[in-house]
Every structure is written in structure tokens, then in C-alpha cells.
Amino acid sequence: MSSPVRYTLNDKIGVITIDFPPVNALSHAVRQGLHDAIAAAQVDASEAIVIVCDGRTFIAGADITEFGKPPQKPLLPDLLDEIEASAKPVIAAIHGTALGGGLETALAAHYRCALDTARVGLPEVKLGLLPGAGGTQRLPRLAGVTAALDLMTSGTPIPAAKALELGIVDRIVAGDLRHAAIAWACELAGGGKGVRRSSEQVVPDFDPSIFDSYRSALAKRAKGQIAPRHIVSCVQAATERPFAEGLKLERELFLKCLESPQSVAMRHLFFAERQAAKIDGLPKDTPLRAIDSVGVIGGGTMGGGIAMSFANAGIPVTLIEINDDALAHGLSIVEKNYAASVKRGKLSEDAAAECRSLIKGSTDYADLENADLVIEAVFEDPELKKTIFARLDAVCKPGAILATNTSYQDVNVIAAATRRPGDVIGLHFFSPANIMKLLEVVRGDKTADDVLATCMSLAKKIRKVPVMSGVCYGFIGNRMLQPYFREAQLCLIEGATPAQVDTAMEAWGMAMGPIRVADLAGIDVGYKARQALLEEERGDPRASRVADVLAEMGRFGQKTGAGFYRYDKATRRHESDPEVLEIIEREAAAFGIERRDIPDEEIVDRLIYALVNEGMRIVDEGIAQRPGDIDVVYVYGYGFPVARGGPMHFADAIGLDKVYQRVLEFQERFGAEAWAPAPLLVKLASR
Ligand code: 3H9
């Protein structure tokens, strides 16, 4: 096999070109090629060396697919030491993204130039890792301690201009990058500029209290994660120890992270997210419909957020409401959201004004006649939705995609209200839609392949993470939430307090405990939904009784200042309410339940295994294409801790046989209706 690295001598400049699609990751073959090329350049007539990449990007990092396999020499840290040790100046020429080991390669070079469109970053922390090829030691020397900590603990890449300001790159070039880099190399060689090693630079002055500040901020922001903590230790070492000693610590802590279940979980999510974007059986070259204009029906919180998601991607939106007042209200919320983004420094005034100008309001469906995609986002009334789709069928042009944002309704029934069910699809956004990354793309029985492919690709354009779901009540995410909430409510009536349930789940890693989630979502919502069901469809009455009582008292949750908790009007901070405890105790007695102490571990296991058991059914029924899709849904849409990799990965990591045994135990204690093990769990556990 030919090497993915070419070395050529262009007059006096040695040019090393990496060509390893799709993202020039530092696989074994690339490392070997780089090693050979650097060695060759040391002994030929070259006076300076350029490292440049073919394809869409500079090196995007170590090859993540190699992690977990036995390491093969040359190891990246050693290779980068060789590059830095080069007797001839080495110039890295960056386009696309220089990420992780890619940026570390550039930092080991002596000079760096970049196109102004390039971005650089050290995103290892998002994989539960730290930069393990000298990044933690070289970056603080070049950019200072604060910038280094920011870049490494956030993992967010920065644009070339910012990198220039921070001293991470030395110059921004325009036009042909290879050409510009070679010209600069000639200039450096001609001017007698020799090597300039990052490892020999001195860390600029800094405030020594910074490390403790980062440690305490990260303890909150990245609760329970080990990589951010280790990053701080490595950067501190860069300021206190000689370079080689710092590298030693970096290697030790990198390997600790690499072997940790956290990194295994986060690497699983990296690939699961990319896999989720693919639809089995749908040809890669399925034609896409052009989406240049969008209509949104309903200017509530959801509709407004959806409109913003498209406007933020430069796609014009027509927002439809039923009358002028409702429209003015909807647009004012959009306005407020943009103002808040400007205030938080997320958007410039100009950018916000531009996005805002892309959203036009209307009360006339006729204004949707040219829309390429229309998304209905009105409240969950099946008859209303059908009426809207019949109207859309009448006004929209042929080929327009008609989508519903429903959380629960049957997309097939909605599609049947039109004469073009092939054009109908579910696009389930999560609130606040302009911020939440998850998009469930719901494929109806008749949804056309090109409609599905278009929506999956469009999701990426509006910076969402798409996961396809089949049609069922609640799709993937909300369907699994039902048994999860059921167990949370049962724990309450059997003996726990709201605070105990929430604290147990939050300590385990959930972003917010289920009882607080119920208060935030509105207790009236579930109440109304239950009222619309027949008695026998409502499930275990013990699991809804307390919520029903609260709803009937007008305690709808955060929005009314009281639900399972009481809320401070000004700060929205929650506190326990003895009245709620009395209600729980009273209702438990009415059911003849003798309340008991429930260990936190039981709470966590019941809630999480309820998710897993339902997830197994969802995979078995083909509602989700694969278990990883469910993990992506839960991490991006439901505050499941990334470091646990999603419910299905977590179950796998624990051992499916252990999960099965615990589910059997719960079946024995709490009954088969709730806890019959999913057939797929039984099958997999027995393997
Ligand atoms: C590291 O560097 C550790 C070192 O500090 C120390 C080592 C000792 N490896 O995302 P896309 C694949 S850790 C292997 O859809 P985009 C990806 O799976 C690494 N494969 O494209 C996908 O495959 P498929 C630090 C990789 O244009 C295909 O490439 N670096 C890698 O939307 C296209 O990816 C990172 O964490 C990789 N490193 O985005 C950067 N990267 O087609 C991770 C991508 O089969 N990468 N693939 O599904 C990214 O952030 C994005 O991929 C990137 C392109 C922005 C580069």
C-alpha cells in the first residue's frame, strides 16, 4: 500500500504532504510516513520543511479508531519530538481544521501559517481525553496559561484570526496555501531564520491562583469528569517543571484518561453521533430537495425557536400565526431571544439583526405557497394538526416538504390528511429549539426517501444532531421517558421525597432530576394528556396520583411558582415544600402503601434500567436503527451525562447480564406489567 505521506524537494524546500481522507487523521501509516519524511529532509539539500495536507482539512487529530488497540510505533509524542528536534525549520501550513494531535503537530513545528478560514483547537476533552502529544506543555508556552486552559478545557476550536492574536499561528495567508507556505519557508531560510522550538519558550506571566479557579469552575461545569481536572494539572506542570518532566506527566495522565470508562463512553458517542446521521438502506446518492425557504406554523416558544434555528443558518422563514396579536407576541419573543444572545456575547448586534431580518411574520397561509419546507408547531391537538395539514396540502407547491413538530401524535395519521403523504415527515425539535442540538426525524410509513435524506442533511446545516425514529407514541425519546417518570413517581409514593429522587439522579450525572424536569415542563401538560385517555390507558394510577392532585390544585410547576417544589419568584430557585410531602403521604396511605426508606442506588437503578428496558424494545421494534441512536437522543435531548455514553452504552458497560438480573429482581418486587424484561434484553443477556 502506498504511503499517505509524500515527500518532495521543491528547490530548497522539502514539502511533506499528507493525503489521508477524509480528515488526515494521524493513523499509524501517517505517523510512519511523517517519520520517514522528516528523517529524509534532515539529510537532503532542503533548507526548510513545509508540512501541508491535501483534501478538505489539515490533520484533524489522532486516529480515534486506533484508540483501544495496541499502540504501534512511532507513537505520536515521539514523532512530534522528532519534528521539533529537526535541525531545519519546519513550517506547518493549516487549512480547514487543525484539531487535537493535528494542532499538536503544528505546535511541534517551528512556524505556523494558516488560511483565514482555518480553525484550530484541542477538542480531546470532548472525548474524555487530554492533549497527549505535547499540547498541554507547548500551548501554554506559546499562548499563555489562560488561553491554553480555555482552549483545552472547553475543547472549542477558534478561528485563525484569534489564533494569530494568541500567538498560536504566526501569519495568516491568502490564496494558494502550499504556495504561500513554500514562499515563507524560502524567506525564513534566506533570512537565516533557524529553528524556533516551542518547548524552549518561557510561559508568559500569569496569576498563580488561576489553577484553583479553574478547578472549582470545572467541578461544576464538567461534573464528575476526570479529563478537565487532569488538563489543569498538566498546564500547571508546564509552569512548574522542565518541559520533559511536563511531558512525562502528560503521558501518564493521558493514558489514565484513555483507559477510563468515561473516555470509552465519549468515544462511543463520537462515532454514534456520526452513525446516527446515516440511514440503513438509503443510497448515499439519494437526491436532495433544495431548501431555500421555510414556513413555520405557530409562533409559540417552540415555533419561534425553530424559526431562529433556520434564520441562524441563513435560511429565510415565514412565521404564521392565527391573528395579528398572536403574531406580534411570537415575533417579540424571537426579538427578545436575539437581544439576550447579543447581551451574552453569543452574537454581534449586526449578526443578530441579520438573522432577525430573515424571519417574516404573516397570518395568511397563502404566504407559504413558495416555501420549500413547512414545519407545523402548534399545540398537541390531533384534529387541529389534521386541519392544518389539509390546508398546507391546498396551498403549498408540489415537492414542498410538510413536517410536523409533534412530540406524540401519529405522523401517519397526519400524513393521511394530505394527498401527498410521501412529502410528510416528523421533525421533532427540543425546547428551546434554537439551542437544543437534538432533532428526531420521524419517518412515516409513506415518507419518501428523498424527503428523509433531505431532512437528515438539512439538520446538519442548521447545526442539529439528527436521529431517525420510526412512528410510535413519543418516538424514541419521549417514549422512554414514560417508564423513567413512572419509576420516579413510584419512588415518591413508596417513600422517597422529591429532593431525594432529584439529588440521587443529579449526583449520578443527570443534568436535572426528573421531578424538577416535571415542574419545568408543566404538570398540567401530562395531566391534560392523561385526561384525554381512557381510564385503562392511563397506566399505574399510583404513578400519576400525586401529579394529578397537584395539577388539580393549580400547582403546574415552575410557571405557577409551585409544583412538586416551591419556587422563588425572582430567582426561580426551588425549595422543598412540606405541603407536597403531606400530599404524598396522604395519597400513599390511600393506596395502602407503607412508605419505606428507599436507598439512592435503588432509585438510580429503577429509573435508568426502566430507560434501558424500553430502549431495548425500541431497537427490537426497529423504531431506532441501532442502540447508539438512542444514546445520542438521550445525551443531546435529555441531559443524560456524556461521560456515561447514553443509556444503552451504560447498560453494555455494566454488563447486560447484570442489568437483566436487576430487571428480573424488579419484576419480582414490582410486578411484570412494568418490569417484564424486553425480549432483546433477555436474548443479549444470555449471550
Ligand atoms: C487526539 O488527537 C489525541 C492526541 O492529543 C494525543 C494522541 C496521543 N479519527 O465529523 P465528520 C471520521 S484525539 C478517526 O462527519 P465533518 C468520522 O468518524 C482526536 N476518524 O466530518 C467520519 O467518518 P465516517 C482529536 C475521524 O466535516 C469522517 O471522518 N480530534 C476523526 O462534519 C468525517 O467526519 C478530534 O476530536 C479522527 N480524529 O467534521 C476531531 N475525525 O464518514 C474529531 C473524523 O465513516 N473530528 N473522523 O462517519 C471532528 O471534530 C470532525 O470530524 C471534523 C470534520 C471537524 C474534523
XYZ file of C-alpha atoms in Angstrom, residues 6-10 12-16 33-51 82-83 86-90:
36
model
C 4.526 12.226 0.139
C 7.845 13.948 0.396
C 9.187 16.109 -2.426
C 12.046 18.528 -2.688
C 10.897 21.809 -4.252
C 15.406 24.259 -1.429
C 12.221 23.457 0.390
C 11.241 19.970 1.488
C 7.476 19.584 1.200
C 5.694 16.898 3.233
C 5.121 8.455 6.648
C 5.790 11.643 8.599
C 8.645 10.000 10.478
C 10.264 8.854 7.209
C 9.773 12.233 5.542
C 11.266 14.230 8.422
C 14.227 11.853 8.501
C 14.733 12.230 4.731
C 14.570 16.010 4.964
C 17.353 16.069 7.558
C 19.874 14.654 5.124
C 18.916 16.150 1.752
C 19.576 19.571 0.258
C 16.465 21.169 1.749
C 16.912 24.278 3.868
C 13.427 24.351 5.361
C 10.485 21.944 5.572
C 6.760 22.526 4.991
C 4.017 20.225 6.307
C 11.407 14.384 16.201
C 9.678 17.158 14.259
C 14.581 18.976 13.278
C 17.751 20.900 12.555
C 15.957 22.684 9.695
C 12.996 24.990 10.322
C 9.630 23.260 9.945
